[in-house]
PDB file of C-alpha atoms in Angstrom:
ATOM      1  CA  MET A   1       5.333 -65.008  13.899  1.00  0.00           C
ATOM      2  CA  ALA A   2       5.974 -61.254  13.653  1.00  0.00           C
ATOM      3  CA  THR A   3       3.549 -59.769  10.822  1.00  0.00           C
ATOM      4  CA  ARG A   4       4.142 -56.467   9.231  1.00  0.00           C
ATOM      5  CA  LEU A   5       1.349 -55.204  11.425  1.00  0.00           C
ATOM      6  CA  ASP A   6       3.349 -56.268  14.725  1.00  0.00           C
ATOM      7  CA  SER A   7       6.142 -53.972  14.121  1.00  0.00           C
ATOM      8  CA  PRO A   8       6.419 -51.352  16.510  1.00  0.00           C
ATOM      9  CA  SER A   9       5.836 -48.362  14.103  1.00  0.00           C
ATOM     10  CA  ASP A  10       2.359 -49.857  13.194  1.00  0.00           C
ATOM     11  CA  LEU A  11       1.520 -49.962  16.846  1.00  0.00           C
ATOM     12  CA  ASP A  12       2.032 -46.500  17.459  1.00  0.00           C
ATOM     13  CA  PRO A  13      -1.026 -45.244  18.573  1.00  0.00           C
ATOM     14  CA  ARG A  14      -0.481 -41.817  17.048  1.00  0.00           C
ATOM     15  CA  THR A  15       1.171 -42.824  13.980  1.00  0.00           C
ATOM     16  CA  GLY A  16       0.641 -46.406  13.155  1.00  0.00           C
ATOM     17  CA  LEU A  17      -1.454 -47.656  10.739  1.00  0.00           C
ATOM     18  CA  ASP A  18      -4.355 -48.643  13.195  1.00  0.00           C
ATOM     19  CA  ALA A  19      -4.140 -44.924  13.967  1.00  0.00           C
ATOM     20  CA  ARG A  20      -4.386 -43.888  10.550  1.00  0.00           C
ATOM     21  CA  ILE A  21      -7.076 -46.406   9.672  1.00  0.00           C
ATOM     22  CA  SER A  22      -9.095 -45.021  12.354  1.00  0.00           C
ATOM     23  CA  ARG A  23      -8.389 -41.417  11.373  1.00  0.00           C
ATOM     24  CA  LEU A  24      -9.256 -41.799   7.978  1.00  0.00           C
ATOM     25  CA  CYS A  25     -12.889 -43.787   8.873  1.00  0.00           C
ATOM     26  CA  VAL A  26     -13.317 -40.613  11.287  1.00  0.00           C
ATOM     27  CA  MET A  27     -12.716 -38.409   8.450  1.00  0.00           C
ATOM     28  CA  LEU A  28     -15.064 -40.178   6.064  1.00  0.00           C
ATOM     29  CA  ILE A  29     -18.044 -40.162   8.741  1.00  0.00           C
ATOM     30  CA  ARG A  30     -17.548 -36.549   9.103  1.00  0.00           C
ATOM     31  CA  VAL A  31     -17.727 -35.884   5.566  1.00  0.00           C
ATOM     32  CA  ALA A  32     -20.423 -38.270   5.018  1.00  0.00           C
ATOM     33  CA  VAL A  33     -22.580 -36.320   7.897  1.00  0.00           C
ATOM     34  CA  ALA A  34     -21.418 -33.019   6.211  1.00  0.00           C
ATOM     35  CA  LEU A  35     -23.283 -34.300   2.704  1.00  0.00           C
ATOM     36  CA  MET A  36     -26.246 -35.195   4.564  1.00  0.00           C
ATOM     37  CA  TRP A  37     -26.484 -31.660   6.222  1.00  0.00           C
ATOM     38  CA  MET A  38     -25.912 -30.008   2.686  1.00  0.00           C
ATOM     39  CA  ARG A  39     -28.812 -32.098   1.572  1.00  0.00           C
ATOM     40  CA  GLY A  40     -30.845 -30.947   4.155  1.00  0.00           C
ATOM     41  CA  ALA A  41     -30.030 -27.380   3.198  1.00  0.00           C
ATOM     42  CA  LEU A  42     -30.508 -27.896  -0.274  1.00  0.00           C
ATOM     43  CA  TRP A  43     -34.541 -27.821  -0.056  1.00  0.00           C
ATOM     44  CA  LYS A  44     -34.876 -24.677   2.911  1.00  0.00           C
ATOM     45  CA  ASN A  45     -36.159 -22.395   0.175  1.00  0.00           C
ATOM     46  CA  PRO A  46     -36.695 -18.876   0.998  1.00  0.00           C
ATOM     47  CA  PRO A  47     -38.751 -17.037   1.325  1.00  0.00           C
ATOM     48  CA  GLU A  48     -41.643 -19.112   2.037  1.00  0.00           C
ATOM     49  CA  PHE A  49     -40.051 -22.278   3.006  1.00  0.00           C
ATOM     50  CA  GLY A  50     -43.030 -24.030   2.062  1.00  0.00           C
ATOM     51  CA  ALA A  51     -41.374 -27.789   2.450  1.00  0.00           C
ATOM     52  CA  LEU A  52     -39.656 -26.642   5.570  1.00  0.00           C
ATOM     53  CA  GLU A  53     -42.922 -25.596   7.018  1.00  0.00           C
ATOM     54  CA  HIS A  54     -44.924 -28.947   5.936  1.00  0.00           C
ATOM     55  CA  PHE A  55     -42.317 -30.826   7.998  1.00  0.00           C
ATOM     56  CA  THR A  56     -42.296 -28.434  10.900  1.00  0.00           C
ATOM     57  CA  ARG A  57     -46.072 -28.643  11.167  1.00  0.00           C
ATOM     58  CA  HIS A  58     -45.404 -32.508  12.138  1.00  0.00           C
ATOM     59  CA  ALA A  59     -44.556 -31.307  15.807  1.00  0.00           C
ATOM     60  CA  VAL A  60     -48.030 -29.982  16.295  1.00  0.00           C
ATOM     61  CA  ASP A  61     -49.939 -32.909  14.216  1.00  0.00           C
ATOM     62  CA  TYR A  62     -48.200 -35.846  15.823  1.00  0.00           C
ATOM     63  CA  PRO A  63     -46.928 -34.359  18.766  1.00  0.00           C
ATOM     64  CA  VAL A  64     -43.770 -35.970  20.699  1.00  0.00           C
ATOM     65  CA  PHE A  65     -43.301 -33.816  23.322  1.00  0.00           C
ATOM     66  CA  GLY A  66     -45.909 -31.315  24.481  1.00  0.00           C
ATOM     67  CA  PRO A  67     -43.943 -28.499  25.123  1.00  0.00           C
ATOM     68  CA  TYR A  68     -41.965 -28.419  22.018  1.00  0.00           C
ATOM     69  CA  ALA A  69     -45.638 -28.815  19.888  1.00  0.00           C
ATOM     70  CA  TRP A  70     -46.543 -25.812  21.800  1.00  0.00           C
ATOM     71  CA  LEU A  71     -43.209 -23.837  21.107  1.00  0.00           C
ATOM     72  CA  VAL A  72     -43.691 -24.833  17.262  1.00  0.00           C
ATOM     73  CA  GLU A  73     -47.492 -24.066  16.873  1.00  0.00           C
ATOM     74  CA  ASN A  74     -47.397 -20.659  18.606  1.00  0.00           C
ATOM     75  CA  VAL A  75     -43.493 -19.393  18.103  1.00  0.00           C
ATOM     76  CA  VAL A  76     -42.165 -21.082  15.059  1.00  0.00           C
ATOM     77  CA  LEU A  77     -44.846 -21.608  12.720  1.00  0.00           C
ATOM     78  CA  PRO A  78     -46.251 -17.868  13.027  1.00  0.00           C
ATOM     79  CA  ASN A  79     -42.329 -16.807  12.387  1.00  0.00           C
ATOM     80  CA  ILE A  80     -41.572 -19.642   9.657  1.00  0.00           C
ATOM     81  CA  THR A  81     -39.814 -17.018   7.585  1.00  0.00           C
ATOM     82  CA  LEU A  82     -37.405 -16.051  10.329  1.00  0.00           C
ATOM     83  CA  PHE A  83     -36.930 -19.644  11.536  1.00  0.00           C
ATOM     84  CA  GLY A  84     -36.483 -20.696   8.121  1.00  0.00           C
ATOM     85  CA  TRP A  85     -33.487 -18.583   7.316  1.00  0.00           C
ATOM     86  CA  PHE A  86     -32.113 -19.782  10.994  1.00  0.00           C
ATOM     87  CA  THR A  87     -32.506 -23.306   9.807  1.00  0.00           C
ATOM     88  CA  LEU A  88     -30.947 -22.774   6.423  1.00  0.00           C
ATOM     89  CA  PHE A  89     -27.902 -20.858   7.909  1.00  0.00           C
ATOM     90  CA  LEU A  90     -27.583 -23.570  10.514  1.00  0.00           C
ATOM     91  CA  GLU A  91     -27.843 -26.509   7.942  1.00  0.00           C
ATOM     92  CA  ALA A  92     -25.480 -24.698   5.774  1.00  0.00           C
ATOM     93  CA  GLY A  93     -23.251 -23.988   8.808  1.00  0.00           C
ATOM     94  CA  LEU A  94     -23.516 -27.510   9.713  1.00  0.00           C
ATOM     95  CA  GLY A  95     -22.275 -28.956   6.103  1.00  0.00           C
ATOM     96  CA  ALA A  96     -19.615 -26.114   5.819  1.00  0.00           C
ATOM     97  CA  PHE A  97     -17.670 -26.755   9.052  1.00  0.00           C
ATOM     98  CA  LEU A  98     -18.109 -30.487   9.320  1.00  0.00           C
ATOM     99  CA  LEU A  99     -17.018 -30.904   5.926  1.00  0.00           C
ATOM    100  CA  VAL A 100     -13.569 -29.218   6.143  1.00  0.00           C
ATOM    101  CA  GLY A 101     -13.232 -30.123   9.951  1.00  0.00           C
ATOM    102  CA  LEU A 102     -13.327 -26.514  11.596  1.00  0.00           C
ATOM    103  CA  ALA A 103     -14.266 -26.351  15.220  1.00  0.00           C
ATOM    104  CA  THR A 104     -15.743 -29.756  14.833  1.00  0.00           C
ATOM    105  CA  ARG A 105     -17.022 -30.144  18.582  1.00  0.00           C
ATOM    106  CA  LEU A 106     -18.883 -27.275  18.524  1.00  0.00           C
ATOM    107  CA  TRP A 107     -20.806 -27.777  15.178  1.00  0.00           C
ATOM    108  CA  ALA A 108     -21.405 -31.739  16.340  1.00  0.00           C
ATOM    109  CA  LEU A 109     -22.916 -30.226  19.575  1.00  0.00           C
ATOM    110  CA  ILE A 110     -24.996 -28.085  17.202  1.00  0.00           C
ATOM    111  CA  GLY A 111     -25.972 -31.033  14.618  1.00  0.00           C
ATOM    112  CA  LEU A 112     -26.975 -32.893  17.748  1.00  0.00           C
ATOM    113  CA  GLY A 113     -29.346 -30.110  18.826  1.00  0.00           C
ATOM    114  CA  GLN A 114     -30.798 -30.047  15.653  1.00  0.00           C
ATOM    115  CA  SER A 115     -31.366 -33.819  15.128  1.00  0.00           C
ATOM    116  CA  VAL A 116     -33.131 -33.759  18.417  1.00  0.00           C
ATOM    117  CA  ALA A 117     -35.327 -30.976  17.129  1.00  0.00           C
ATOM    118  CA  ILE A 118     -35.834 -33.008  14.113  1.00  0.00           C
ATOM    119  CA  THR A 119     -36.470 -36.041  16.049  1.00  0.00           C
ATOM    120  CA  LEU A 120     -39.369 -34.177  18.218  1.00  0.00           C
ATOM    121  CA  SER A 121     -41.029 -32.904  14.719  1.00  0.00           C
ATOM    122  CA  GLU A 122     -40.899 -36.775  12.758  1.00  0.00           C
ATOM    123  CA  LEU A 123     -40.766 -39.500  15.257  1.00  0.00           C
ATOM    124  CA  TYR A 124     -44.676 -40.541  15.587  1.00  0.00           C
ATOM    125  CA  VAL A 125     -44.991 -39.320  11.441  1.00  0.00           C
ATOM    126  CA  PRO A 126     -46.658 -42.590   9.834  1.00  0.00           C
ATOM    127  CA  GLY A 127     -43.870 -44.468   7.882  1.00  0.00           C
ATOM    128  CA  GLU A 128     -41.218 -42.727   9.327  1.00  0.00           C
ATOM    129  CA  TRP A 129     -38.095 -45.118  10.462  1.00  0.00           C
ATOM    130  CA  PRO A 130     -37.397 -44.106  14.175  1.00  0.00           C
ATOM    131  CA  TRP A 131     -33.820 -45.551  13.754  1.00  0.00           C
ATOM    132  CA  ALA A 132     -32.886 -43.030  11.113  1.00  0.00           C
ATOM    133  CA  LEU A 133     -33.575 -40.377  13.641  1.00  0.00           C
ATOM    134  CA  PHE A 134     -31.943 -42.107  16.544  1.00  0.00           C
ATOM    135  CA  LEU A 135     -28.824 -42.583  14.323  1.00  0.00           C
ATOM    136  CA  MET A 136     -28.440 -39.019  13.401  1.00  0.00           C
ATOM    137  CA  ILE A 137     -28.457 -38.307  17.211  1.00  0.00           C
ATOM    138  CA  VAL A 138     -25.552 -40.954  18.000  1.00  0.00           C
ATOM    139  CA  ILE A 139     -23.514 -39.963  14.914  1.00  0.00           C
ATOM    140  CA  HIS A 140     -23.344 -36.461  16.161  1.00  0.00           C
ATOM    141  CA  ILE A 141     -22.412 -37.703  19.693  1.00  0.00           C
ATOM    142  CA  ALA A 142     -19.447 -39.910  17.963  1.00  0.00           C
ATOM    143  CA  LEU A 143     -18.133 -36.805  15.874  1.00  0.00           C
ATOM    144  CA  PHE A 144     -17.979 -35.059  19.571  1.00  0.00           C
ATOM    145  CA  ALA A 145     -16.423 -37.614  21.069  1.00  0.00           C
ATOM    146  CA  THR A 146     -13.871 -38.378  18.514  1.00  0.00           C
ATOM    147  CA  ALA A 147     -13.247 -34.825  18.202  1.00  0.00           C
ATOM    148  CA  ALA A 148     -13.720 -35.722  14.538  1.00  0.00           C
ATOM    149  CA  GLY A 149     -12.151 -32.507  12.968  1.00  0.00           C
ATOM    150  CA  ARG A 150      -8.498 -33.679  14.316  1.00  0.00           C
ATOM    151  CA  SER A 151      -8.789 -36.666  11.819  1.00  0.00           C
ATOM    152  CA  TYR A 152      -7.387 -35.086   8.709  1.00  0.00           C
ATOM    153  CA  GLY A 153      -9.473 -31.782   9.287  1.00  0.00           C
ATOM    154  CA  VAL A 154      -8.517 -28.506   9.338  1.00  0.00           C
ATOM    155  CA  ASP A 155      -8.862 -28.617  13.667  1.00  0.00           C
ATOM    156  CA  GLY A 156      -5.995 -31.540  13.436  1.00  0.00           C
ATOM    157  CA  ALA A 157      -3.827 -29.035  11.345  1.00  0.00           C
ATOM    158  CA  LEU A 158      -4.361 -25.978  13.204  1.00  0.00           C
ATOM    159  CA  ARG A 159      -4.552 -26.999  17.092  1.00  0.00           C
ATOM    160  CA  PRO A 160      -1.025 -26.743  17.785  1.00  0.00           C
ATOM    161  CA  TYR A 161      -0.825 -23.075  16.491  1.00  0.00           C
ATOM    162  CA  TRP A 162      -4.028 -22.095  18.312  1.00  0.00           C
ATOM    163  CA  ALA A 163      -2.678 -23.794  21.693  1.00  0.00           C
ATOM    164  CA  GLN A 164       0.431 -21.505  21.596  1.00  0.00           C
ATOM    165  CA  SER A 165      -1.623 -18.387  20.543  1.00  0.00           C
ATOM    166  CA  SER A 166      -2.597 -15.683  23.112  1.00  0.00           C
ATOM    167  CA  ASN A 167      -5.266 -14.611  20.709  1.00  0.00           C
ATOM    168  CA  PRO A 168      -8.613 -15.149  22.738  1.00  0.00           C
ATOM    169  CA  LEU A 169     -10.369 -16.399  19.459  1.00  0.00           C
ATOM    170  CA  ALA A 170      -7.370 -19.197  19.051  1.00  0.00           C
ATOM    171  CA  LYS A 171      -8.290 -20.090  22.904  1.00  0.00           C
ATOM    172  CA  VAL A 172     -11.807 -20.413  22.075  1.00  0.00           C
ATOM    173  CA  LEU A 173     -11.039 -22.617  19.077  1.00  0.00           C
ATOM    174  CA  VAL A 174      -9.042 -24.873  20.657  1.00  0.00           C
ATOM    175  CA  ARG A 175     -11.596 -25.654  23.171  1.00  0.00           C
ATOM    176  CA  VAL A 176     -14.148 -26.231  19.939  1.00  0.00           C
ATOM    177  CA  SER A 177     -12.030 -28.110  18.344  1.00  0.00           C
TER     178      SER A 177
ATOM    179  CA  MET B   1       7.271 -29.832  11.235  1.00  0.00           C
ATOM    180  CA  THR B   2       6.562 -26.002  10.729  1.00  0.00           C
ATOM    181  CA  THR B   3       4.894 -24.514   7.757  1.00  0.00           C
ATOM    182  CA  TYR B   4       4.851 -28.125   6.074  1.00  0.00           C
ATOM    183  CA  ARG B   5       2.258 -29.036   8.366  1.00  0.00           C
ATOM    184  CA  LEU B   6      -0.016 -25.984   6.826  1.00  0.00           C
ATOM    185  CA  ASP B   7       1.055 -26.714   3.615  1.00  0.00           C
ATOM    186  CA  ARG B   8      -0.398 -30.376   3.872  1.00  0.00           C
ATOM    187  CA  ALA B   9      -3.511 -28.920   4.988  1.00  0.00           C
ATOM    188  CA  GLU B  10      -3.848 -26.812   2.170  1.00  0.00           C
ATOM    189  CA  ILE B  11      -3.106 -29.591  -0.276  1.00  0.00           C
ATOM    190  CA  GLY B  12      -5.765 -31.873   1.440  1.00  0.00           C
ATOM    191  CA  LEU B  13      -8.266 -29.338   1.309  1.00  0.00           C
ATOM    192  CA  GLY B  14      -7.648 -28.983  -2.723  1.00  0.00           C
ATOM    193  CA  VAL B  15      -7.361 -32.694  -2.870  1.00  0.00           C
ATOM    194  CA  GLY B  16     -10.966 -32.749  -1.194  1.00  0.00           C
ATOM    195  CA  ALA B  17     -12.335 -30.048  -3.278  1.00  0.00           C
ATOM    196  CA  LEU B  18     -11.145 -32.271  -6.624  1.00  0.00           C
ATOM    197  CA  VAL B  19     -12.689 -35.677  -5.353  1.00  0.00           C
ATOM    198  CA  LEU B  20     -15.874 -33.758  -4.201  1.00  0.00           C
ATOM    199  CA  ALA B  21     -16.353 -32.127  -7.448  1.00  0.00           C
ATOM    200  CA  LEU B  22     -15.780 -35.081  -9.598  1.00  0.00           C
ATOM    201  CA  PHE B  23     -17.601 -37.240  -7.231  1.00  0.00           C
ATOM    202  CA  LEU B  24     -20.696 -34.676  -7.099  1.00  0.00           C
ATOM    203  CA  MET B  25     -20.659 -34.348 -10.753  1.00  0.00           C
ATOM    204  CA  ALA B  26     -20.894 -38.053 -11.206  1.00  0.00           C
ATOM    205  CA  VAL B  27     -23.846 -39.064  -8.737  1.00  0.00           C
ATOM    206  CA  HIS B  28     -26.263 -37.094 -10.750  1.00  0.00           C
ATOM    207  CA  THR B  29     -28.796 -39.898 -12.338  1.00  0.00           C
ATOM    208  CA  ARG B  30     -32.410 -40.120 -12.772  1.00  0.00           C
ATOM    209  CA  ALA B  31     -32.548 -42.328  -9.583  1.00  0.00           C
ATOM    210  CA  ASN B  32     -30.114 -40.351  -7.184  1.00  0.00           C
ATOM    211  CA  ALA B  33     -30.488 -42.751  -4.115  1.00  0.00           C
ATOM    212  CA  LEU B  34     -27.705 -40.920  -2.478  1.00  0.00           C
ATOM    213  CA  GLU B  35     -29.841 -37.722  -2.739  1.00  0.00           C
ATOM    214  CA  LEU B  36     -26.795 -35.241  -3.072  1.00  0.00           C
ATOM    215  CA  PRO B  37     -26.355 -31.817  -3.920  1.00  0.00           C
ATOM    216  CA  PHE B  38     -25.314 -32.138  -7.664  1.00  0.00           C
ATOM    217  CA  LEU B  39     -22.815 -30.307  -9.269  1.00  0.00           C
ATOM    218  CA  ARG B  40     -23.463 -29.060 -12.725  1.00  0.00           C
ATOM    219  CA  PRO B  41     -20.483 -28.863 -15.267  1.00  0.00           C
ATOM    220  CA  ALA B  42     -19.966 -25.107 -14.671  1.00  0.00           C
ATOM    221  CA  LEU B  43     -20.358 -25.170 -10.868  1.00  0.00           C
ATOM    222  CA  GLY B  44     -18.197 -28.426 -10.927  1.00  0.00           C
ATOM    223  CA  ALA B  45     -15.385 -26.370 -13.114  1.00  0.00           C
ATOM    224  CA  VAL B  46     -15.533 -23.778 -10.244  1.00  0.00           C
ATOM    225  CA  LEU B  47     -14.838 -26.310  -7.545  1.00  0.00           C
ATOM    226  CA  LEU B  48     -12.216 -28.410  -9.509  1.00  0.00           C
ATOM    227  CA  ALA B  49     -10.445 -24.905 -10.183  1.00  0.00           C
ATOM    228  CA  VAL B  50     -10.638 -24.229  -6.006  1.00  0.00           C
ATOM    229  CA  GLY B  51      -9.082 -27.546  -5.734  1.00  0.00           C
ATOM    230  CA  VAL B  52      -6.267 -26.958  -8.533  1.00  0.00           C
ATOM    231  CA  VAL B  53      -5.266 -23.800  -7.259  1.00  0.00           C
ATOM    232  CA  ALA B  54      -5.281 -25.029  -3.771  1.00  0.00           C
ATOM    233  CA  VAL B  55      -3.061 -27.868  -4.563  1.00  0.00           C
ATOM    234  CA  ALA B  56      -0.604 -25.702  -6.295  1.00  0.00           C
ATOM    235  CA  GLY B  57      -0.654 -23.361  -3.616  1.00  0.00           C
ATOM    236  CA  GLY B  58       0.417 -26.076  -0.767  1.00  0.00           C
ATOM    237  CA  VAL B  59       2.877 -27.317  -3.043  1.00  0.00           C
ATOM    238  CA  LEU B  60       4.772 -24.306  -3.795  1.00  0.00           C
ATOM    239  CA  GLY B  61       4.362 -22.976  -0.318  1.00  0.00           C
ATOM    240  CA  GLY B  62       6.286 -19.782   0.869  1.00  0.00           C
ATOM    241  CA  THR B  63       4.151 -16.481   0.148  1.00  0.00           C
ATOM    242  CA  VAL B  64       3.262 -17.243  -3.329  1.00  0.00           C
ATOM    243  CA  GLY B  65       1.639 -20.438  -2.456  1.00  0.00           C
ATOM    244  CA  ARG B  66      -0.353 -18.873   0.380  1.00  0.00           C
ATOM    245  CA  ALA B  67      -1.522 -16.198  -1.491  1.00  0.00           C
ATOM    246  CA  LEU B  68      -2.643 -18.938  -4.279  1.00  0.00           C
ATOM    247  CA  VAL B  69      -4.643 -20.491  -1.530  1.00  0.00           C
ATOM    248  CA  VAL B  70      -6.353 -17.249  -0.330  1.00  0.00           C
ATOM    249  CA  VAL B  71      -7.332 -16.566  -4.156  1.00  0.00           C
ATOM    250  CA  ALA B  72      -8.931 -20.264  -4.057  1.00  0.00           C
ATOM    251  CA  GLY B  73     -10.717 -19.630  -0.754  1.00  0.00           C
ATOM    252  CA  LEU B  74     -11.888 -16.248  -2.061  1.00  0.00           C
ATOM    253  CA  GLY B  75     -13.204 -17.787  -5.248  1.00  0.00           C
ATOM    254  CA  SER B  76     -14.892 -20.408  -3.018  1.00  0.00           C
ATOM    255  CA  GLY B  77     -16.362 -17.486  -1.001  1.00  0.00           C
ATOM    256  CA  VAL B  78     -17.633 -15.592  -3.617  1.00  0.00           C
ATOM    257  CA  THR B  79     -19.387 -18.544  -4.961  1.00  0.00           C
ATOM    258  CA  ALA B  80     -21.053 -19.163  -1.737  1.00  0.00           C
ATOM    259  CA  VAL B  81     -22.452 -15.625  -1.413  1.00  0.00           C
ATOM    260  CA  VAL B  82     -23.437 -16.169  -5.343  1.00  0.00           C
ATOM    261  CA  HIS B  83     -25.692 -18.903  -4.135  1.00  0.00           C
ATOM    262  CA  LEU B  84     -26.671 -17.249  -0.898  1.00  0.00           C
ATOM    263  CA  VAL B  85     -28.236 -13.973  -2.918  1.00  0.00           C
ATOM    264  CA  LEU B  86     -29.845 -16.462  -5.531  1.00  0.00           C
ATOM    265  CA  ALA B  87     -31.478 -18.102  -2.665  1.00  0.00           C
ATOM    266  CA  ALA B  88     -32.834 -14.558  -1.431  1.00  0.00           C
ATOM    267  CA  GLN B  89     -34.000 -13.871  -4.549  1.00  0.00           C
ATOM    268  CA  GLY B  90     -36.367 -17.154  -4.519  1.00  0.00           C
ATOM    269  CA  THR B  91     -34.179 -19.462  -6.792  1.00  0.00           C
ATOM    270  CA  ALA B  92     -34.565 -22.857  -5.521  1.00  0.00           C
ATOM    271  CA  ASN B  93     -32.135 -25.399  -4.110  1.00  0.00           C
ATOM    272  CA  GLN B  94     -29.141 -23.038  -3.314  1.00  0.00           C
ATOM    273  CA  GLY B  95     -28.469 -24.058   0.162  1.00  0.00           C
ATOM    274  CA  GLY B  96     -26.770 -27.387  -0.176  1.00  0.00           C
ATOM    275  CA  LEU B  97     -24.503 -25.437  -2.595  1.00  0.00           C
ATOM    276  CA  MET B  98     -23.732 -22.259  -0.490  1.00  0.00           C
ATOM    277  CA  SER B  99     -22.460 -24.778   2.348  1.00  0.00           C
ATOM    278  CA  LEU B 100     -20.458 -26.682   0.004  1.00  0.00           C
ATOM    279  CA  PHE B 101     -18.478 -23.742  -1.194  1.00  0.00           C
ATOM    280  CA  GLY B 102     -18.624 -21.873   1.924  1.00  0.00           C
ATOM    281  CA  GLY B 103     -16.873 -24.482   3.709  1.00  0.00           C
ATOM    282  CA  PHE B 104     -13.993 -24.751   1.595  1.00  0.00           C
ATOM    283  CA  ALA B 105     -13.916 -20.722   1.353  1.00  0.00           C
ATOM    284  CA  VAL B 106     -13.561 -21.096   5.354  1.00  0.00           C
ATOM    285  CA  GLY B 107     -11.041 -23.872   5.280  1.00  0.00           C
ATOM    286  CA  LEU B 108      -9.092 -22.529   3.021  1.00  0.00           C
ATOM    287  CA  LEU B 109      -8.683 -19.071   4.448  1.00  0.00           C
ATOM    288  CA  ILE B 110      -8.074 -19.825   7.919  1.00  0.00           C
ATOM    289  CA  VAL B 111      -5.205 -21.835   7.145  1.00  0.00           C
ATOM    290  CA  ALA B 112      -3.543 -19.895   4.690  1.00  0.00           C
ATOM    291  CA  LEU B 113      -3.816 -16.397   6.905  1.00  0.00           C
ATOM    292  CA  THR B 114      -2.738 -18.709   9.759  1.00  0.00           C
ATOM    293  CA  PRO B 115       0.528 -16.948  10.752  1.00  0.00           C
ATOM    294  CA  ARG B 116       3.433 -19.498  10.195  1.00  0.00           C
ATOM    295  CA  ARG B 117       5.514 -19.987  13.353  1.00  0.00           C
ATOM    296  CA  GLU B 118       7.082 -23.024  14.687  1.00  0.00           C
ATOM    297  CA  PRO B 119       4.527 -25.172  17.085  1.00  0.00           C
ATOM    298  CA  THR B 120       6.559 -26.281  19.843  1.00  0.00           C
ATOM    299  CA  GLN B 121       4.075 -29.408  20.043  1.00  0.00           C
TER     300      GLN B 121
END
């Protein structure tokens, strides 16, 4: 018995109902991850970055990976103001670009790297729920795999224009979207 | 599907700004379990204005419409810069708001400033 969902237009992988639902879900996931990073940027407060220093020090106090703990103790913490500003812009950038879905694959990789760095600091902290850290990592893999900005994002709207442009920046944007 | 595609993107960004403005103004309670950046009424009004102007620009289309979207994007960008300056001066909790307004600024401006021509795919 044919149902509304069995009609050819609904089954079209590009425009069908299933495809639209999938793209909507991907967009919602991308926006939720963006809001997560905005929340993270909220408490990175210059110039002392006291809270950030506290959590970064966990990499030394509860080491997960020796070389990373050494790097944090000897390079990052002595220069916490510089790294604090870097982290603030990084997480604000993650929130901003994932929100609108621009250069999303690039920012998904950046988010993946930042999630790994956070995991290397927090994984062995007493009371920490490790699956929260693992989920942060896999959600960014999912954003990369789905090219989430193409789902109701700026990447999706502009890729056809970038693909036809001879501008070097446009060619880069095709790659990172 | 020529400039219509970009006009829809502008409308989509504007609607997104409106939805987020209302949502982020509403979520602030004593126990904000979502821990989201909270938009006070003044900032919420700014984001609502960005959304309204962007939607209007997308609906109007053409040169006037694109100009409106540029205005919305610049307004959002200025707000983001204000939060950056406040953060540099030591005011707490500016990063999330800088990110929120910066995102809409970048999105609206890149769509509005993309040259309108027919894509062949």
